[in-house]
Short mmCIF file of C-alpha atoms in Angstrom, two decimals:
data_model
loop_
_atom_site.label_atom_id
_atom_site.label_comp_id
_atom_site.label_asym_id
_atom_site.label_seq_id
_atom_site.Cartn_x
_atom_site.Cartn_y
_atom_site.Cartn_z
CA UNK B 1 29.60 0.94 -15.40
CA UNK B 2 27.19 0.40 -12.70
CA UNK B 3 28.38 -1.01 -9.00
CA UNK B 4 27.54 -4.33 -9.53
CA UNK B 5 26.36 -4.29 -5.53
CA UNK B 6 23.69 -2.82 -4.23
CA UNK B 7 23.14 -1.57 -0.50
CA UNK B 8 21.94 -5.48 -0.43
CA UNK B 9 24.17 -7.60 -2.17
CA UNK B 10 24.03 -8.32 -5.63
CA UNK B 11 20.19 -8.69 -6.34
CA UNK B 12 18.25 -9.16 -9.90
CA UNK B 13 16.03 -11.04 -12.30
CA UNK B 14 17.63 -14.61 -11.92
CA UNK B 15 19.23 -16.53 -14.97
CA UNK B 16 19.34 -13.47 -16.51
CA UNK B 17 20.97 -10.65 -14.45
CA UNK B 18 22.31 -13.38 -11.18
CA UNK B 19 23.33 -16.30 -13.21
CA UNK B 20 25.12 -19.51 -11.95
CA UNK B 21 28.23 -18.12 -13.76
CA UNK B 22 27.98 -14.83 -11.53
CA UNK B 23 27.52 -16.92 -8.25
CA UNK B 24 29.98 -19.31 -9.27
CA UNK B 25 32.83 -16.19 -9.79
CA UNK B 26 31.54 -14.09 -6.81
CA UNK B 27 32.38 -16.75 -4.82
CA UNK B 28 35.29 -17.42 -6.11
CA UNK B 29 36.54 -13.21 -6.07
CA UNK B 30 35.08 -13.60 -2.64
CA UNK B 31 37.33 -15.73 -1.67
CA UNK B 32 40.39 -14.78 -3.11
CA UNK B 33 39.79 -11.36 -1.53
CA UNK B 34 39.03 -12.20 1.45
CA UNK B 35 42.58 -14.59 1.29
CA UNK B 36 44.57 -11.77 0.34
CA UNK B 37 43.74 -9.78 3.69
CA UNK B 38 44.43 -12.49 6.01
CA UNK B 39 40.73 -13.33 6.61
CA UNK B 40 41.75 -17.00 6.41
CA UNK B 41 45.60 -16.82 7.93
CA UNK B 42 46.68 -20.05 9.92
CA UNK B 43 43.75 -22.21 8.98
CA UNK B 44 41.73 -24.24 6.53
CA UNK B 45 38.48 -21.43 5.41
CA UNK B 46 35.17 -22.91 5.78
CA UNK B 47 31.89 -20.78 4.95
CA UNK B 48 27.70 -21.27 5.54
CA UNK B 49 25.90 -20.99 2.82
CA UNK B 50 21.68 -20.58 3.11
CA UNK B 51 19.22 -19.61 0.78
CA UNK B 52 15.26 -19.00 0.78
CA UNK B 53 12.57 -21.39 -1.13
CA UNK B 54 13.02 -19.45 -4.35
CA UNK B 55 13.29 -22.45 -7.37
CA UNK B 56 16.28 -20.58 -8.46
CA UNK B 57 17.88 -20.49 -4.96
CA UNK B 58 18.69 -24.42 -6.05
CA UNK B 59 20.52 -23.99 -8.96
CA UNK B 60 22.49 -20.78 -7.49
CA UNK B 61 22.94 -22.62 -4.37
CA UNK B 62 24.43 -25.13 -5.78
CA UNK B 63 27.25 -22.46 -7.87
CA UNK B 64 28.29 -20.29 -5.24
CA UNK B 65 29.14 -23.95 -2.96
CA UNK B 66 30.78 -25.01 -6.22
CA UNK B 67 32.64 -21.82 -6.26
CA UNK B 68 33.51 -21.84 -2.92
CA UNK B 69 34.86 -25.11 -3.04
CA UNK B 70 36.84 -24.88 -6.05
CA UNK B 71 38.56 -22.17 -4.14
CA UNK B 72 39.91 -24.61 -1.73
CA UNK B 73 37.29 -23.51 1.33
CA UNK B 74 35.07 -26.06 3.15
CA UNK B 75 30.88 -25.44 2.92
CA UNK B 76 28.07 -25.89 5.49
CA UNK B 77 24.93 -25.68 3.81
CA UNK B 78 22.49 -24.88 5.85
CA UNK B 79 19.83 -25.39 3.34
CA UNK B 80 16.39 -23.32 3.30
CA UNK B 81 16.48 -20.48 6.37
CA UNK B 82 16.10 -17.00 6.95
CA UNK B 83 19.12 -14.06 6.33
CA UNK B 84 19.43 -13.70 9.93
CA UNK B 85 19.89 -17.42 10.48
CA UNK B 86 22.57 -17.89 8.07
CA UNK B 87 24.03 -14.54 9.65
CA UNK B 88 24.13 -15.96 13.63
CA UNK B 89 25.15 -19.36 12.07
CA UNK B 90 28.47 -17.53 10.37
CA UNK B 91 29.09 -16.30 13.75
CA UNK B 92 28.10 -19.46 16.16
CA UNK B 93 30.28 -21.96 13.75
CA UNK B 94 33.41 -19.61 13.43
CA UNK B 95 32.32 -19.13 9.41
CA UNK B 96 35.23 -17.35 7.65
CA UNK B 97 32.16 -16.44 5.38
CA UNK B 98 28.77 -16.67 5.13
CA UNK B 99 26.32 -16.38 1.91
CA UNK B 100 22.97 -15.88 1.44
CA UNK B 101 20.96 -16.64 -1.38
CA UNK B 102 17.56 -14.40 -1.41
CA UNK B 103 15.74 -11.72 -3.03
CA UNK B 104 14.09 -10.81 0.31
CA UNK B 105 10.70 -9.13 -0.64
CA UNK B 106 11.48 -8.82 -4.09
CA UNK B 107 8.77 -11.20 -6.57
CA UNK B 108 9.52 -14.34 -7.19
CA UNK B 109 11.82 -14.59 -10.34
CA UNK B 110 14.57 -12.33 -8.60
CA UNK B 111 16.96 -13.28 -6.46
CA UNK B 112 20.25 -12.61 -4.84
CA UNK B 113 23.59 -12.98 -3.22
CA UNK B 114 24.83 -11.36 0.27
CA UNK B 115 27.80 -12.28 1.66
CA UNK B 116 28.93 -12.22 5.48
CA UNK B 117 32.31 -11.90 6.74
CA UNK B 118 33.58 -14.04 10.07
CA UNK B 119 31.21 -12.82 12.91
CA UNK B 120 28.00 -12.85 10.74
CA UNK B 121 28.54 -9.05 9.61
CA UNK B 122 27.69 -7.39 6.27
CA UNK B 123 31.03 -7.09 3.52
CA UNK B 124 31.94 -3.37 4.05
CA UNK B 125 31.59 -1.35 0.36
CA UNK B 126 35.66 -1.62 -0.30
CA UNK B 127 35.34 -5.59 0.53
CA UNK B 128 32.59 -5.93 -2.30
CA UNK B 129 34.30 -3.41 -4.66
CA UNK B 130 37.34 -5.38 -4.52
CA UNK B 131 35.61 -8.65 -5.05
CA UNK B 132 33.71 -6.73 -7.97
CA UNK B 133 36.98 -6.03 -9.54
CA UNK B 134 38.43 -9.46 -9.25
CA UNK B 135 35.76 -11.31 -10.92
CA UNK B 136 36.84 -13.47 -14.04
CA UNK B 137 40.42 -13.22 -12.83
CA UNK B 138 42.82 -15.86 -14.28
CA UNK B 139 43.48 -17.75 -11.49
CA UNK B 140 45.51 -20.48 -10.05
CA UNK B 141 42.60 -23.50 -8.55
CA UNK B 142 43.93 -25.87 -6.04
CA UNK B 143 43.69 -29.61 -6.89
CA UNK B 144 43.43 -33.03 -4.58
CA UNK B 145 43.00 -32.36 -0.75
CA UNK B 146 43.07 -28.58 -1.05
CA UNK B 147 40.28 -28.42 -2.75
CA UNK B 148 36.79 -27.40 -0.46
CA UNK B 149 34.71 -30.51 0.74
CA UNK B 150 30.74 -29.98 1.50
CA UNK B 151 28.44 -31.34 3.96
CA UNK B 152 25.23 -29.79 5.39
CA UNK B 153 24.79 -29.00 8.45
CA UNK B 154 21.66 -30.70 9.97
CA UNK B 155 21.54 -28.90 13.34
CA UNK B 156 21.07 -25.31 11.86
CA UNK B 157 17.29 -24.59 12.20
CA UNK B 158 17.36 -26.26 15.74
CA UNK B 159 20.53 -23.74 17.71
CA UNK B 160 19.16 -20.76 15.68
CA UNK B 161 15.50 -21.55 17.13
CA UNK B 162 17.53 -22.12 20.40
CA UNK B 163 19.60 -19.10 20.23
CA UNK B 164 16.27 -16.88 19.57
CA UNK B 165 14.68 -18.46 22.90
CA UNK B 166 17.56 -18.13 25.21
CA UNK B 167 16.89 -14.48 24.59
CA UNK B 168 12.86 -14.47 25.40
CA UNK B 169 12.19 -11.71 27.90
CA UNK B 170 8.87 -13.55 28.95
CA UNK B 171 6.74 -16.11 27.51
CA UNK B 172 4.04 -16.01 25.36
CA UNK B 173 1.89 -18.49 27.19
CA UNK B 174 -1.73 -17.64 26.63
CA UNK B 175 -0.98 -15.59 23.95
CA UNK B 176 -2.74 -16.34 20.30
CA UNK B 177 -0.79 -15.34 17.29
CA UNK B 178 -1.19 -15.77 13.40
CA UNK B 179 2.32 -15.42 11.49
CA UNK B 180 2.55 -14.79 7.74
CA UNK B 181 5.85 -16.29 6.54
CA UNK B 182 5.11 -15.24 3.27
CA UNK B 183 5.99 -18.90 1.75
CA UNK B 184 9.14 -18.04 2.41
CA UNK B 185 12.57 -18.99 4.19
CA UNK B 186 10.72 -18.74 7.84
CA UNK B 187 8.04 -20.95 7.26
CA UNK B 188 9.38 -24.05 9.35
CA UNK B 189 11.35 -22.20 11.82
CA UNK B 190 9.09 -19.02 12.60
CA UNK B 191 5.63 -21.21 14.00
CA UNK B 192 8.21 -23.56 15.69
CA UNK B 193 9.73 -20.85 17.76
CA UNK B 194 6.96 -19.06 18.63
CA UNK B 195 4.86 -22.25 19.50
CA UNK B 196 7.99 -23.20 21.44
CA UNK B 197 7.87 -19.84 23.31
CA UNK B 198 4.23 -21.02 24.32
CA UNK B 199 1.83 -18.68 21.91
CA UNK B 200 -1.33 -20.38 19.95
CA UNK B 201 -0.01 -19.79 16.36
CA UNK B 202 -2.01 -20.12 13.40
CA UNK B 203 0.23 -20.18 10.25
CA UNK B 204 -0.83 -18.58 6.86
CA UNK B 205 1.66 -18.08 4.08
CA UNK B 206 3.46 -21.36 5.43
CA UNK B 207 3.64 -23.60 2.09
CA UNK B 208 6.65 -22.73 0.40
CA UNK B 209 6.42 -24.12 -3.42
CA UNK B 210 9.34 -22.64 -4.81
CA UNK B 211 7.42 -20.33 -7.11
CA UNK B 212 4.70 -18.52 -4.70
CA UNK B 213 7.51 -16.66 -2.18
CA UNK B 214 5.76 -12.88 -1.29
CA UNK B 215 3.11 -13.68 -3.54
CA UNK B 216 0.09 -12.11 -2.58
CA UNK B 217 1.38 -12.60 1.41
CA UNK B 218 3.46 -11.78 3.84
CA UNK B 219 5.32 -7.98 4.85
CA UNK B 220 4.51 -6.52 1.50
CA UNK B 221 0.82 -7.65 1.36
CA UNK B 222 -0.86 -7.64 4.63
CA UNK B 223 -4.51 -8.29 3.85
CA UNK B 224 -4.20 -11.87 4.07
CA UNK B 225 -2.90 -11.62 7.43
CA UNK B 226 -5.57 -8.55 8.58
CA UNK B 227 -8.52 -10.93 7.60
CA UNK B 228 -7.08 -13.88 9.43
CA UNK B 229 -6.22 -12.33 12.78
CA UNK B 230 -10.29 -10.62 12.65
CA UNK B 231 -11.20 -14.19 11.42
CA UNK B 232 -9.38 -16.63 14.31
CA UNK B 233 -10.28 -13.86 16.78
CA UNK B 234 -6.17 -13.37 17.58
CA UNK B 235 -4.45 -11.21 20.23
CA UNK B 236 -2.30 -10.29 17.25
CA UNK B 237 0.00 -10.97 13.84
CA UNK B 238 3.11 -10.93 12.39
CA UNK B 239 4.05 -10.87 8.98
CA UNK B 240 7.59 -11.78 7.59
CA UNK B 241 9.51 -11.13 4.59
CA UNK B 242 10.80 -14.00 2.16
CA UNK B 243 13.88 -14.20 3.72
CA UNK B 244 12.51 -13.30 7.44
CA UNK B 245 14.77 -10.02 7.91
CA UNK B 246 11.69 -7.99 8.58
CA UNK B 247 8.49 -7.80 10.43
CA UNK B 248 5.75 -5.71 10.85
CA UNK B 249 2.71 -6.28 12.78
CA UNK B 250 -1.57 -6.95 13.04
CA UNK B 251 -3.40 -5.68 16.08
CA UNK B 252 -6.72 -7.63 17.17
CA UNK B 253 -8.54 -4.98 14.98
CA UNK B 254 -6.57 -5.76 11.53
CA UNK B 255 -5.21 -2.76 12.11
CA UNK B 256 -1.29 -2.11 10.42
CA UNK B 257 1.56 -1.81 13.41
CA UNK B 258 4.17 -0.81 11.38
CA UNK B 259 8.26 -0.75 11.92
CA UNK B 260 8.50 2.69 13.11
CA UNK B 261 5.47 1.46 15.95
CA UNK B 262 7.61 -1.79 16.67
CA UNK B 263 10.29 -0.20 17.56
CA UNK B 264 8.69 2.71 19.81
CA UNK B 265 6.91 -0.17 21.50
CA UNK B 266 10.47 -2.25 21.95
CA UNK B 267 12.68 0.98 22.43
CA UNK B 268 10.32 1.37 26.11
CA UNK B 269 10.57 -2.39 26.82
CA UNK B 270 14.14 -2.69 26.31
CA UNK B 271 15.00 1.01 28.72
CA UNK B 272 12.39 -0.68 30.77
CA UNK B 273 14.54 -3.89 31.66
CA UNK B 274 17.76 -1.38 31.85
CA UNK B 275 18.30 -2.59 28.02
CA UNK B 276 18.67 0.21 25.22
CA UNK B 277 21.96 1.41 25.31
CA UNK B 278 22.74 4.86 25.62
CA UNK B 279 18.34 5.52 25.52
CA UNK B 280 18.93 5.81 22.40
CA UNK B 281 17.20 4.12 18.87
CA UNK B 282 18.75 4.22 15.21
CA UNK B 283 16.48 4.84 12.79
CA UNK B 284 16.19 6.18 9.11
CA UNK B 285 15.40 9.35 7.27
CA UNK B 286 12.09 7.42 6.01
CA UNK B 287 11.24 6.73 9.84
CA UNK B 288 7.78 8.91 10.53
CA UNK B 289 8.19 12.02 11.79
CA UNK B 290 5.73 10.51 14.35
CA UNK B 291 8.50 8.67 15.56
CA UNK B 292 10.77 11.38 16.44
CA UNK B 293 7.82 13.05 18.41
CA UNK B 294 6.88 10.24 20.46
CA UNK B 295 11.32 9.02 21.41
CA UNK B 296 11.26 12.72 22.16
CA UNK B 297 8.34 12.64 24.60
CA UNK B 298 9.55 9.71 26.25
CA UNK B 299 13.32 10.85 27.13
CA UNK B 300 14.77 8.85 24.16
CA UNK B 301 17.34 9.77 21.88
CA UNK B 302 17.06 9.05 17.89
CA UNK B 303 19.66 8.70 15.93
CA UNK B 304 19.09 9.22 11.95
CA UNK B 305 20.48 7.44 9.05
CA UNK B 306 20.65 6.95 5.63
CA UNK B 307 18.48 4.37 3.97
CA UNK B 308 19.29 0.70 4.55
CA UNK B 309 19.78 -1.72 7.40
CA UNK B 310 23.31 -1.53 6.95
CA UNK B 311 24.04 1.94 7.61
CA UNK B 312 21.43 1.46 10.71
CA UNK B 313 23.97 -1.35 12.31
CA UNK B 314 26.71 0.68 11.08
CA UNK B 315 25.80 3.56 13.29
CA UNK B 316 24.22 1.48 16.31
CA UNK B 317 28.22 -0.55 16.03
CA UNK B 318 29.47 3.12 16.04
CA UNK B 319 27.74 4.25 18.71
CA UNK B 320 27.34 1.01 20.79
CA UNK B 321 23.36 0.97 20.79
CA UNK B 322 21.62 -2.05 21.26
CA UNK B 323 18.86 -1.19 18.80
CA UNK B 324 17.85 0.20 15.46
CA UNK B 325 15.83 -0.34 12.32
CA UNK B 326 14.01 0.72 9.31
CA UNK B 327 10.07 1.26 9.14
CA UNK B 328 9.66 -1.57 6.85
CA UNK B 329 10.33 -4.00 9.75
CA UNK B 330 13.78 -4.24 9.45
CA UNK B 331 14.70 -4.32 13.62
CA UNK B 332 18.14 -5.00 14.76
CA UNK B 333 19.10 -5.55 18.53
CA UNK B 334 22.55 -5.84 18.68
CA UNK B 335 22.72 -7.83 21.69
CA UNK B 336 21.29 -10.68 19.65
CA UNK B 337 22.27 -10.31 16.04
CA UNK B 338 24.27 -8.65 13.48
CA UNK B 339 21.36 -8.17 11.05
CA UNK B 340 17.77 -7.36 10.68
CA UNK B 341 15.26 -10.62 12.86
CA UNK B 342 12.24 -10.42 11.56
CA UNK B 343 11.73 -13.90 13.68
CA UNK B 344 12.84 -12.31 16.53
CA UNK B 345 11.30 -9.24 15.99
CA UNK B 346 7.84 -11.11 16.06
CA UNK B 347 9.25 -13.18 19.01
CA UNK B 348 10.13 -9.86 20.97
CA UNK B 349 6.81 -8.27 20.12
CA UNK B 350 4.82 -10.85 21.23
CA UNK B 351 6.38 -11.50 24.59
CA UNK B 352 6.04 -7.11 25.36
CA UNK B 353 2.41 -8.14 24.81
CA UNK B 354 2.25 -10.88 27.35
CA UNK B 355 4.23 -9.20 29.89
CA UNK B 356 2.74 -5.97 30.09
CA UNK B 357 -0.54 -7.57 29.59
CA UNK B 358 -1.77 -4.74 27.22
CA UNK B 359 -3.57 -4.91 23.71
CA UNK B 360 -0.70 -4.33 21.10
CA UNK B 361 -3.44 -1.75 19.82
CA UNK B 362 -2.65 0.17 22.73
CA UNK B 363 0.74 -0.32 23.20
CA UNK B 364 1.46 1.29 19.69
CA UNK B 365 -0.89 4.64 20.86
CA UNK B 366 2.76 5.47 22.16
CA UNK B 367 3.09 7.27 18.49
CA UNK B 368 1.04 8.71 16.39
CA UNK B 369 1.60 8.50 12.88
CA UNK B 370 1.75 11.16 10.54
CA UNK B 371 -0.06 11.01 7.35
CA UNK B 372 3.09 10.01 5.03
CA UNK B 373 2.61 9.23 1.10
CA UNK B 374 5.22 7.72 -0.50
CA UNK B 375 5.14 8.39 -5.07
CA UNK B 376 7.46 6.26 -6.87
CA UNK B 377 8.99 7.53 -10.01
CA UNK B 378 10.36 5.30 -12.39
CA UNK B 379 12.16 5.65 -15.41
CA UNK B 380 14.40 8.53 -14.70
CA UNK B 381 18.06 9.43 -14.16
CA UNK B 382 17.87 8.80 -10.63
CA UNK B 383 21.64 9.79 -10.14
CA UNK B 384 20.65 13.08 -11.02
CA UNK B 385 17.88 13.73 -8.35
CA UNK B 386 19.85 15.31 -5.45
CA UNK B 387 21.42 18.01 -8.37
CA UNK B 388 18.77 19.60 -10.76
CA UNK B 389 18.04 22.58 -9.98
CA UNK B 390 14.11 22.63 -10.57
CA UNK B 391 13.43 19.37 -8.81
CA UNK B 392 15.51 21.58 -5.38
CA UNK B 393 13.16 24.35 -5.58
CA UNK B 394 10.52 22.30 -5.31
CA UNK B 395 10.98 20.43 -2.88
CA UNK B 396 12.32 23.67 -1.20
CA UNK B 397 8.87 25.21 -1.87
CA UNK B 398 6.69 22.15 -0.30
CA UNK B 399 8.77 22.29 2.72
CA UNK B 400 8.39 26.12 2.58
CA UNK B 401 4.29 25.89 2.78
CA UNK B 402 4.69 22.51 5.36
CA UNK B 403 6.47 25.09 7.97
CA UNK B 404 7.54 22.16 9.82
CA UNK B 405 4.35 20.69 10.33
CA UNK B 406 5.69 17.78 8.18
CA UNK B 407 8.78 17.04 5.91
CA UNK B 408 9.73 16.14 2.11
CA UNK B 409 12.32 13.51 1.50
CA UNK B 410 13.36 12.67 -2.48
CA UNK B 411 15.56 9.42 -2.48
CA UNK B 412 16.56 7.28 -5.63
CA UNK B 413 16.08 3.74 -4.88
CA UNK B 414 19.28 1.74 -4.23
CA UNK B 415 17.74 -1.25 -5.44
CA UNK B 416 15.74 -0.38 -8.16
CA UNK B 417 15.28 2.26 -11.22
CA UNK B 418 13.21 4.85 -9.63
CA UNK B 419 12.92 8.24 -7.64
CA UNK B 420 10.70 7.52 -4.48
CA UNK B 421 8.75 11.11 -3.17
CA UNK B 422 7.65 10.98 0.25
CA UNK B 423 5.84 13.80 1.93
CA UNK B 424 4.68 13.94 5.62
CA UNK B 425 2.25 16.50 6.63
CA UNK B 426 -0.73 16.86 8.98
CA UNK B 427 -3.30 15.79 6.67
CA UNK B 428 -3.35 12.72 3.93
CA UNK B 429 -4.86 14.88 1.48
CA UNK B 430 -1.89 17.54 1.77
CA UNK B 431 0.37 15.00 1.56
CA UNK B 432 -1.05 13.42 -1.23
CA UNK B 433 -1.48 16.59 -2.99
CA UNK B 434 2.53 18.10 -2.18
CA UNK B 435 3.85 14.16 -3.27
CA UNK B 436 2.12 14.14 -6.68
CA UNK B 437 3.10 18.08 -7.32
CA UNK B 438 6.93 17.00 -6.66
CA UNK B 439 6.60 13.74 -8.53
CA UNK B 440 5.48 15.31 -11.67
CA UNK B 441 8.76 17.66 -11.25
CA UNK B 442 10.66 14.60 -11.06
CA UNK B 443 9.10 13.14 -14.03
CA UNK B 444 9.51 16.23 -16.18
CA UNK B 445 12.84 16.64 -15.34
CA UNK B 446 14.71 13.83 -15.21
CA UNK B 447 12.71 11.63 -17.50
CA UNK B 448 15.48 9.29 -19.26
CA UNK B 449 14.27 9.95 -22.88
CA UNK B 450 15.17 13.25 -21.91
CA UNK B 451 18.84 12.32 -22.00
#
């Protein structure tokens, strides 16, 4: 059977594959497990719970605090705020355990559950595959004054806003910004702060409905936000993800600043103010080879990982770097968070603009990008990717007639049924034409009716 978590949390179609009965007794397996290794020795447990605007982040909400409770541990809900929030809010009110309810970037009708232990850090895999295998357990529920009591926590929005200002480097005064909150779990806090930090902000993708979260907006759609930063005649923009773990950027020209560029512009300012740790940056294997070039210029080490913002922080914790992240806009600065910011990412972003006084168009020259293509291919044995035999040789081949002028990287989704192809090479067309070559490979080969 499948590992019911993913390298996020349980995520899926809601009502169908993350039902109120699955919140409810993930909660519950949570915390018996968490119980059973002392996580809650001495004292009476209490947890935060958060979720984004999704319509089905009420009714799931609502079963993991009623599964939390009927486990004898006390609730904060936090109500509607971003991943990172709920994560520094686990941390700053001495949480035994924090849980998020969000589908992040995924379209509306998914959504998910992420749990954080004391401290605001991601469940380790043997936490959640112990919690997996004590879910349904017969157990025995507490009853009178042992059972959890629930109140929400009104303050939240305004110390996480706070704690994301105490760390400003500079402020934005002067500065004009449109954000993209992609009617998501940002769309209150996000303007707020970076009004509060002194910017001109004009907001699109600010009306959170329930139902329109990512839709058409926000990280994974950036037109909207290209057109408006031309259109208000902006220094810049930010876009966020639906739960605001992510960011990635607009110059003045509509032109994309993506994660890999974010951080090569933040990796300087932070060795600038005596700031990144060791002078070195985490990044992934997706990262741009662009990347690597550009750290390597400037006298900074980069560290690579696998796929996934935890195995970033789980290096940078490792290592004792202060910052890391994923090209999709997942940044993490240790010295501020245990997770991905896409608030303060923007926040961060914006105030290197203001204090060097330099166009983010030109601040992101720092790297060039290489011409990347990214195929994905669905509906095949993904598990089986890294072993056939064919599918080797030919991505042995491509990187054979790229002679490290670029790079081919074949990785199954860990959130989804597909095979993504990426190819890097000197020109799009090249990489265009290696990606599709290798994807049809994939196809043919591991095409599940092949089975």
């Amino acid at each position: 059977m499948a590992r019911l978590f993913g390298t996020d949390g349980v995520r899926g179609v809601a009502n169908r594959d993350v039902t109120a009965e699955l919140a409810l007794d993930l909660s519950v397996a949570a915390a018996h497990v968490l119980a059973d290794i002392g996580a809650f020795a001495g004292h009476r447990p209490f947890a935060v719970v958060g979720r984004d605007p999704r319509a089905s982040g009420e009714f799931l909400s609502a079963a993991v605090v009623a599964g939390l409770a009927s486990a004898g541990i006390d609730v904060l809900d936090v109500g509607v705020l971003p991943t990172p929030a709920v994560a520094f809010l686990t941390a700053a009110r001495g949480a035994d355990l924090g849980v998020m309810l969000s589908a992040s970037h995924n379209a509306m009708p998914d959504n998910g559950i992420k749990f954080f232990a004391r401290g605001g850090h991601k469940l380790d895999d043997a936490i959640e595959d112990a919690i997996e295998k004590r879910l349904r357990e017969s157990w025995e529920r507490p009853t009178g004054a042992a059972v959890g009591r629930v109140r929400t926590d009104v303050r939240a929005a305004d110390d996480y806003v706070a704690h994301l200002l105490a760390v400003l480097p500079h402020r934005l005064d002067g500065l004009h910004v449109v954000v993209d909150c992609a009617h998501g779990a940002a769309s209150a806090v996000a303007p707020r702060l970076l009004r509060e930090a002194g910017a001109r902000v004009d907001v699109i993708g600010g009306e959170p409905d329930g139902l329109n979260i990512n839709d058409g907006c926000g990280s994974t759609h950036l037109e909207p936000l290209q057109a408006a930063v031309v259109e208000h005649g902006a220094d810049l923009g930010v876009a966020l993800d639906g739960d605001a773990d992510r960011c990635l950027a607009v110059d003045a020209l509509g032109d994309v600043v993506d994660g890999d560029q974010i951080m090569a512009i933040l990796a300087l300012a932070l060795r600038e103010r005596g700031a990144l740790a060791g002078d070195t940056l985490v990044a992934t294997v997706m990262s741009n080879l662009g990347l690597m070039q550009a750290m390597q210029r400037e006298g900074i080490t980069v560290e690579q990982t696998a796929v996934g913002d935890r195995y970033v922080l789980e290096r940078m914790r490792r290592g004792g770097f202060s910052l890391g992240g994923e090209q999709s806009g997942h940044v993490i600065f240790t010295d501020h968070g245990t997770t991905g910011d896409g608030v303060l990412t923007a926040l961060l972003l914006a105030s290197r603009v203001a204090q060097s006084g330099r166009p983010l168009a030109e601040l992101a020259q720092v790297m060039q990008r290489l011409p990347q293509v990214m195929v994905n291919v669905r509906d095949v044995d993904k598990a089986r990717a890294a072993d056939d035999g064919d599918v080797l040789a030919a991505v042995q081949a491509i990187e054979s007639e790229l002679a490290g002028t670029g790079r081919v990287l074949l990785r199954p989704s860990g959130t989804e049924p597909l095979v993504r192809v990426m190819v890097e090479a000197g020109e799009a067309a090249q990489a265009q034409a290696l990606a599709d070559r290798l994807a049809v490979v994939v196809r043919e080969r591991l095409a599940l009716s092949g089975e």
